[in-house]
Coordinates of C-alpha atoms and ligand atoms in Angstrom, one line a residue:
M36 CA -12.0 -1.8 32.2
S37 CA -10.7 -2.8 28.8
K38 CA -7.7 -0.8 27.6
V39 CA -8.4 -1.8 24.0
K40 CA -8.9 1.1 21.5
T41 CA -10.7 0.1 18.4
L42 CA -10.1 1.6 14.9
G43 CA -13.5 3.3 15.1
Q44 CA -12.8 4.9 18.5
F45 CA -9.4 6.0 17.3
I46 CA -10.7 7.6 14.1
I47 CA -13.3 9.6 16.0
E48 CA -10.7 10.7 18.5
K49 CA -8.3 11.8 15.7
Q50 CA -11.1 13.8 14.0
N51 CA -10.3 16.6 16.5
D52 CA -6.9 17.0 14.7
F53 CA -8.8 18.5 11.9
P54 CA -10.8 21.4 13.4
F55 CA -13.2 21.8 10.4
A56 CA -13.7 18.1 9.8
K57 CA -17.3 16.9 9.4
G58 CA -16.5 13.3 9.8
E59 CA -16.4 12.4 6.1
L60 CA -12.9 11.1 6.1
S61 CA -13.5 9.2 9.3
R62 CA -16.5 7.5 7.6
L63 CA -14.5 6.7 4.6
L64 CA -11.8 5.1 6.7
R65 CA -14.5 3.2 8.5
D66 CA -15.9 1.9 5.2
I67 CA -12.4 0.7 4.2
G68 CA -12.1 -1.1 7.6
I69 CA -15.4 -2.9 6.9
A70 CA -14.3 -4.2 3.5
A71 CA -11.0 -5.2 5.0
K72 CA -12.8 -7.5 7.5
I73 CA -14.8 -9.1 4.7
V74 CA -11.6 -9.7 2.6
H75 CA -9.9 -11.0 5.8
R76 CA -12.6 -13.6 6.2
E77 CA -12.3 -14.7 2.6
V78 CA -8.5 -14.8 2.6
N79 CA -8.6 -17.0 5.7
K80 CA -10.7 -19.6 3.9
A81 CA -8.8 -19.4 0.6
G82 CA -7.1 -22.8 1.4
L83 CA -10.6 -24.4 1.5
A84 CA -11.1 -23.6 -2.2
D85 CA -10.7 -27.3 -3.1
I86 CA -13.5 -28.2 -0.7
L87 CA -15.7 -25.2 -1.4
G88 CA -14.9 -24.9 -5.1
E89 CA -12.2 -23.4 -7.4
A90 CA -12.3 -19.9 -8.8
G91 CA -14.6 -19.9 -11.8
E92 CA -16.6 -23.0 -10.5
T93 CA -19.7 -23.4 -8.4
N94 CA -19.0 -24.4 -4.8
I95 CA -21.0 -27.0 -2.9
Q96 CA -23.4 -24.4 -1.7
G97 CA -24.1 -23.6 -5.4
E98 CA -22.4 -20.2 -5.2
S99 CA -20.0 -19.2 -7.9
V100 CA -16.4 -19.0 -6.6
K101 CA -14.4 -15.9 -7.4
K102 CA -10.7 -15.3 -7.6
L103 CA -9.6 -13.5 -4.5
D104 CA -8.4 -10.3 -6.3
V105 CA -11.8 -10.0 -8.1
F106 CA -13.6 -10.6 -4.8
A107 CA -11.5 -8.0 -2.9
N108 CA -12.1 -5.5 -5.7
E109 CA -15.9 -6.0 -5.5
Q110 CA -15.9 -5.7 -1.7
F111 CA -14.0 -2.5 -1.6
I112 CA -16.0 -1.0 -4.4
A113 CA -19.3 -2.0 -2.7
A114 CA -18.2 -0.6 0.7
L115 CA -17.0 2.7 -0.8
S116 CA -20.1 3.1 -3.0
V117 CA -22.6 2.4 -0.2
G118 CA -20.6 4.5 2.3
G119 CA -21.4 7.7 0.4
E120 CA -18.1 9.6 1.0
C121 CA -16.4 8.7 -2.2
C122 CA -17.3 9.9 -5.7
A123 CA -14.9 7.8 -7.8
I124 CA -12.6 4.8 -7.4
A125 CA -9.5 3.9 -9.3
S126 CA -8.5 0.3 -9.0
E127 CA -5.7 -1.9 -10.3
E128 CA -8.4 -4.3 -11.5
N129 CA -10.3 -1.8 -13.6
E130 CA -9.0 -0.1 -16.7
D131 CA -11.0 3.0 -16.2
I132 CA -12.2 4.9 -13.1
I133 CA -15.4 3.7 -11.4
L134 CA -17.9 6.5 -11.1
V135 CA -19.9 6.5 -7.9
D136 CA -23.1 8.1 -8.8
N137 CA -25.8 7.5 -6.3
E138 CA -28.0 9.4 -3.8
Q139 CA -25.6 8.9 -0.9
S140 CA -22.5 10.1 -2.6
K141 CA -23.8 13.1 -4.4
N142 CA -21.9 15.5 -2.1
A143 CA -18.9 13.2 -1.6
K144 CA -15.6 15.0 -1.4
Y145 CA -13.1 12.2 -1.9
V146 CA -11.8 9.8 -4.5
V147 CA -10.0 6.6 -3.6
A148 CA -7.3 4.8 -5.5
M149 CA -6.6 1.2 -4.5
D150 CA -4.8 -2.1 -5.2
P151 CA -7.5 -4.4 -3.8
L152 CA -5.2 -7.4 -3.6
D153 CA -1.5 -6.9 -3.6
G154 CA 0.7 -10.0 -4.0
S155 CA -1.7 -12.0 -6.1
S156 CA 0.9 -14.6 -6.9
N157 CA 1.0 -15.5 -3.2
I158 CA -2.8 -16.1 -2.8
D159 CA -2.8 -19.8 -3.6
V160 CA 0.3 -20.6 -1.4
N161 CA -0.8 -19.2 1.9
V162 CA 1.7 -16.3 1.9
S163 CA 0.8 -12.8 3.1
V164 CA -1.1 -10.6 0.7
G165 CA -2.4 -7.1 1.2
T166 CA -4.7 -4.2 0.1
I167 CA -3.3 -0.6 -0.5
F168 CA -5.5 2.5 -0.6
S169 CA -4.9 6.2 -1.2
I170 CA -7.4 9.0 -0.7
Y171 CA -7.5 12.4 -2.4
R172 CA -9.8 15.4 -2.1
R173 CA -11.6 15.7 -5.5
I174 CA -10.8 18.6 -7.8
S175 CA -14.0 18.5 -9.8
L176 CA -16.9 20.4 -8.2
S177 CA -19.9 18.0 -8.1
G178 CA -21.5 14.9 -9.4
P179 CA -19.4 11.7 -9.9
G180 CA -15.7 12.1 -9.9
T181 CA -13.5 12.6 -12.9
L182 CA -10.1 11.2 -14.2
E183 CA -8.6 14.6 -13.3
D184 CA -9.4 14.0 -9.6
F185 CA -6.8 11.2 -9.7
M186 CA -4.1 13.1 -11.6
Q187 CA -2.7 14.7 -8.5
R188 CA 0.8 14.3 -7.0
G189 CA 1.3 12.0 -4.0
T190 CA 1.9 15.0 -1.8
E191 CA -1.8 15.8 -2.2
Q192 CA -2.9 12.6 -0.5
V193 CA -5.3 13.2 2.4
A194 CA -4.8 9.7 3.8
A195 CA -3.3 6.4 2.8
G196 CA -2.9 3.0 4.2
Y197 CA -2.6 -0.7 3.7
I198 CA -4.1 -3.9 5.1
I199 CA -1.8 -6.9 5.5
Y200 CA -3.5 -10.3 5.6
G201 CA -0.7 -12.1 7.3
S202 CA -0.3 -14.3 10.3
S203 CA -2.6 -11.7 11.7
T204 CA -4.5 -9.1 9.8
M205 CA -3.4 -5.5 10.3
L206 CA -4.6 -2.1 9.0
V207 CA -1.9 0.6 9.0
Y208 CA -2.8 4.1 7.9
T209 CA -1.8 7.8 8.0
T210 CA -3.6 11.0 7.6
G211 CA -0.3 13.0 7.5
K212 CA 0.1 13.0 11.3
G213 CA 2.1 9.9 11.9
V214 CA 1.3 6.3 11.3
N215 CA -0.8 3.9 13.4
G216 CA -1.3 0.2 13.1
F217 CA -4.3 -1.8 14.2
T218 CA -4.5 -5.6 14.5
L219 CA -7.7 -7.4 13.8
D220 CA -9.0 -9.3 16.8
P221 CA -11.2 -11.9 15.1
S222 CA -12.9 -12.9 18.3
I223 CA -14.5 -9.4 18.5
G224 CA -14.3 -8.5 14.8
E225 CA -12.5 -5.2 15.5
F226 CA -9.2 -3.7 14.5
C227 CA -7.5 -2.7 17.8
L228 CA -4.7 -0.2 18.1
S229 CA -1.6 -2.3 18.5
H230 CA 1.2 -0.2 16.9
P231 CA 0.7 3.4 17.9
N232 CA 2.9 6.1 16.2
M233 CA 5.0 3.7 14.1
Q234 CA 8.5 4.8 13.4
T235 CA 10.9 3.1 11.0
P236 CA 14.6 2.7 12.0
K237 CA 17.0 5.1 10.2
S238 CA 18.8 2.1 9.0
G239 CA 18.3 -1.7 9.0
K240 CA 19.8 -5.0 8.0
T241 CA 17.4 -6.1 5.3
Y242 CA 17.3 -5.5 1.5
S243 CA 14.3 -6.7 -0.4
M244 CA 14.2 -7.1 -4.2
N245 CA 13.7 -9.8 -6.8
E246 CA 17.3 -10.7 -7.4
G247 CA 16.3 -13.1 -10.1
N248 CA 16.1 -10.1 -12.3
Y249 CA 19.7 -9.2 -11.5
V250 CA 21.1 -9.2 -15.0
H251 CA 18.5 -6.7 -16.1
F252 CA 19.0 -4.3 -13.1
P253 CA 20.7 -0.9 -13.7
D254 CA 24.4 -0.8 -12.7
G255 CA 23.6 1.4 -9.7
V256 CA 21.4 -1.4 -8.3
K257 CA 23.9 -4.1 -9.1
K258 CA 26.6 -2.2 -7.3
Y259 CA 24.3 -1.5 -4.4
I260 CA 23.5 -5.2 -4.0
K261 CA 27.2 -6.0 -3.9
Y262 CA 27.6 -3.2 -1.2
C263 CA 24.7 -4.9 0.8
Q264 CA 26.6 -8.2 0.6
E265 CA 30.0 -6.8 1.7
E266 CA 31.4 -7.5 5.2
D267 CA 31.5 -4.2 7.3
K268 CA 30.9 -4.3 11.0
P269 CA 30.1 -0.6 11.7
T270 CA 27.2 -0.7 9.2
K271 CA 26.2 -4.2 10.2
R272 CA 26.8 -5.6 6.7
P273 CA 26.3 -8.0 5.1
Y274 CA 22.6 -7.4 5.2
S275 CA 20.0 -10.1 5.0
S276 CA 18.0 -10.6 1.8
R277 CA 14.3 -11.0 2.4
Y278 CA 11.7 -10.9 -0.5
I279 CA 8.2 -12.1 -0.1
G280 CA 6.9 -10.8 -3.4
S281 CA 3.9 -8.9 -1.9
A282 CA 5.0 -5.3 -1.7
V283 CA 2.7 -4.7 1.3
A284 CA 4.3 -7.5 3.3
D285 CA 7.9 -6.6 2.3
I286 CA 7.3 -2.9 3.1
H287 CA 5.5 -3.8 6.4
R288 CA 8.4 -6.0 7.6
N289 CA 11.0 -3.4 6.7
L290 CA 8.9 -0.6 8.2
I291 CA 9.1 -2.4 11.6
T292 CA 12.6 -3.8 11.5
G293 CA 14.4 -1.3 9.2
G294 CA 15.3 -2.2 5.6
I295 CA 15.0 -1.2 2.0
Y296 CA 12.7 -2.4 -0.7
I297 CA 13.7 -1.9 -4.4
Y298 CA 11.7 -2.6 -7.5
P299 CA 13.9 -1.0 -10.2
V300 CA 13.5 -0.9 -14.0
T301 CA 14.1 -4.3 -15.7
A302 CA 14.0 -5.6 -19.2
S303 CA 10.4 -6.8 -18.9
S304 CA 9.4 -3.7 -16.9
P305 CA 11.3 -0.8 -18.5
S306 CA 9.4 1.8 -16.3
G307 CA 9.4 -0.4 -13.2
K308 CA 6.6 -2.7 -12.3
L309 CA 4.8 -1.0 -9.4
R310 CA 2.0 1.5 -10.0
L311 CA 2.4 5.1 -8.9
L312 CA -1.2 5.9 -8.0
Y313 CA -2.3 3.0 -5.9
E314 CA 0.9 1.2 -4.8
C315 CA 3.9 3.6 -4.6
N316 CA 2.3 6.9 -3.5
P317 CA 0.3 5.4 -0.6
L318 CA 3.3 3.3 0.5
A319 CA 5.5 6.4 0.2
F320 CA 3.2 8.5 2.3
I321 CA 3.2 5.9 5.1
I322 CA 7.0 5.4 4.9
E323 CA 7.7 9.1 5.0
Q324 CA 5.3 9.6 7.9
A325 CA 7.1 6.9 9.7
G326 CA 10.4 8.7 9.2
G327 CA 11.6 6.8 6.1
K328 CA 12.1 7.7 2.4
A329 CA 10.6 6.7 -0.9
T330 CA 12.1 7.6 -4.3
D331 CA 12.3 6.4 -7.9
G332 CA 16.0 6.1 -7.5
Y333 CA 16.5 9.8 -8.1
R334 CA 13.4 11.8 -7.2
R335 CA 10.9 11.7 -4.3
I336 CA 7.9 9.5 -5.3
M337 CA 5.3 11.8 -3.9
E338 CA 6.4 14.7 -6.1
L339 CA 6.2 12.7 -9.4
E340 CA 3.6 13.9 -11.8
T341 CA 0.7 11.5 -12.2
K342 CA -0.1 11.4 -15.9
T343 CA -2.1 8.1 -16.3
L344 CA -4.1 5.9 -14.1
H345 CA -1.9 2.8 -14.3
Q346 CA 1.4 4.6 -14.6
R347 CA 4.4 2.6 -13.4
T348 CA 7.5 3.8 -11.6
P349 CA 10.7 2.3 -10.2
F350 CA 10.5 2.2 -6.4
Y351 CA 13.2 2.6 -3.8
A352 CA 11.7 2.8 -0.3
G353 CA 12.4 2.2 3.4
S354 CA 14.9 3.3 6.0
A355 CA 16.1 6.8 5.2
D356 CA 19.9 6.1 5.3
M357 CA 19.6 3.0 3.2
V358 CA 17.5 4.8 0.6
D359 CA 20.0 7.6 0.5
T360 CA 22.8 5.2 -0.1
A361 CA 20.9 3.3 -2.8
C362 CA 20.2 6.6 -4.5
E363 CA 23.9 7.6 -4.3
F364 CA 24.7 4.4 -6.1
M365 CA 22.1 5.3 -8.8
S366 CA 23.5 8.8 -9.3
R367 CA 27.1 7.5 -9.5
F368 CA 26.6 4.4 -11.7
S369 CA 23.2 4.8 -13.5
K370 CA 23.2 8.4 -14.6
Ligands
AHG659 P1 -0.1 -7.3 -7.6 O1 -0.2 -8.6 -7.0 O2 -1.0 -6.3 -7.1 O3 0.0 -7.3 -9.1 O4 1.4 -6.7 -7.1 C1 2.5 -7.5 -7.2 C2 3.7 -6.6 -7.0 C3 4.2 -6.4 -5.6 O5 3.3 -6.6 -4.6 C4 5.4 -7.3 -5.5 O6 6.4 -6.8 -4.7 C5 5.9 -7.4 -6.9 O7 4.8 -7.2 -7.7 C6 6.4 -8.8 -7.2 O8 6.9 -8.8 -8.5 P2 7.9 -9.9 -9.0 O9 7.2 -11.2 -9.0 O10 8.3 -9.4 -10.3 O11 9.1 -9.9 -8.0
MN660 MN1 0.2 -4.8 -6.1
MN661 MN1 -3.2 -6.2 -7.1

């Protein structure tokens, strides 16, 4: 007897956590899992672009070759539209929301915000990239979704997750009852439960930020970096610096080993770089559900007001004690 539990089996089992659930959210998560497998397949042959054709060209089979972020965007939109459980999509790749207006989705209850390909600068160099998604219950009553459906605080998320296309492909998600991670077994084409009930350590030894921007960082962050680099045995300092440049990959590593990820305000990104709706809120939901914290340096990310689709925010997230310390530095030195 196989002890493997697939994502599909797990989702159905967990549906019982929600007594009045009719399976819509389960089907939505299933649709996301399907798109993730297709993107996984494409990510894994990205290095063959020279043989198969560069983005914007026609490959040897005569198909036009798309950039991976455009491809991922199309795959997730297609899966969510056909699935029938989602009435609108907000994506990093699209300026406006995408209305889903077809027969299947006329009674759909949910809207999905996503970053279809996170870490795009890493695509061409064989470094981990990801997908981030966030699910809200619609506010509008019927028909295709509206912009207002997305203008909700992160605390209203029904589910959120990410897919990391790394040395293996993993899907990690939460519906507000803990965090579970599934690793894709390519030989059977299924995500299998590999990381049940993920918990992040209270503290860790890793700090992750783009220190190249140091001169533009707020004083609180500059002082915190120096604190991370000081020798102190009881707190296991100096910490290690690790920065991949794909938020999904940096957050995933820190979630497992303990650590802090910071993307503060900088001169070129005066409001921070990361997007509240489809990067910070979903990652914050997962981190909190795993026992960590996520703030903008002062306030809890999930309580921030969402005013625009592509709103940016500074992001301080990871192990609870480390985020608390970083925020203390912000309050003391960057009032
Ligand atoms: P995206 O590829 O979706 O635009 O996101 C990139 C984000 C995030 O994943 C990463 O941590 C950060 O931008 C990297 O930015 P820098 O190159 O400025 O460090
Ligand atoms: Mn991103
Ligand atoms: Mn992206």
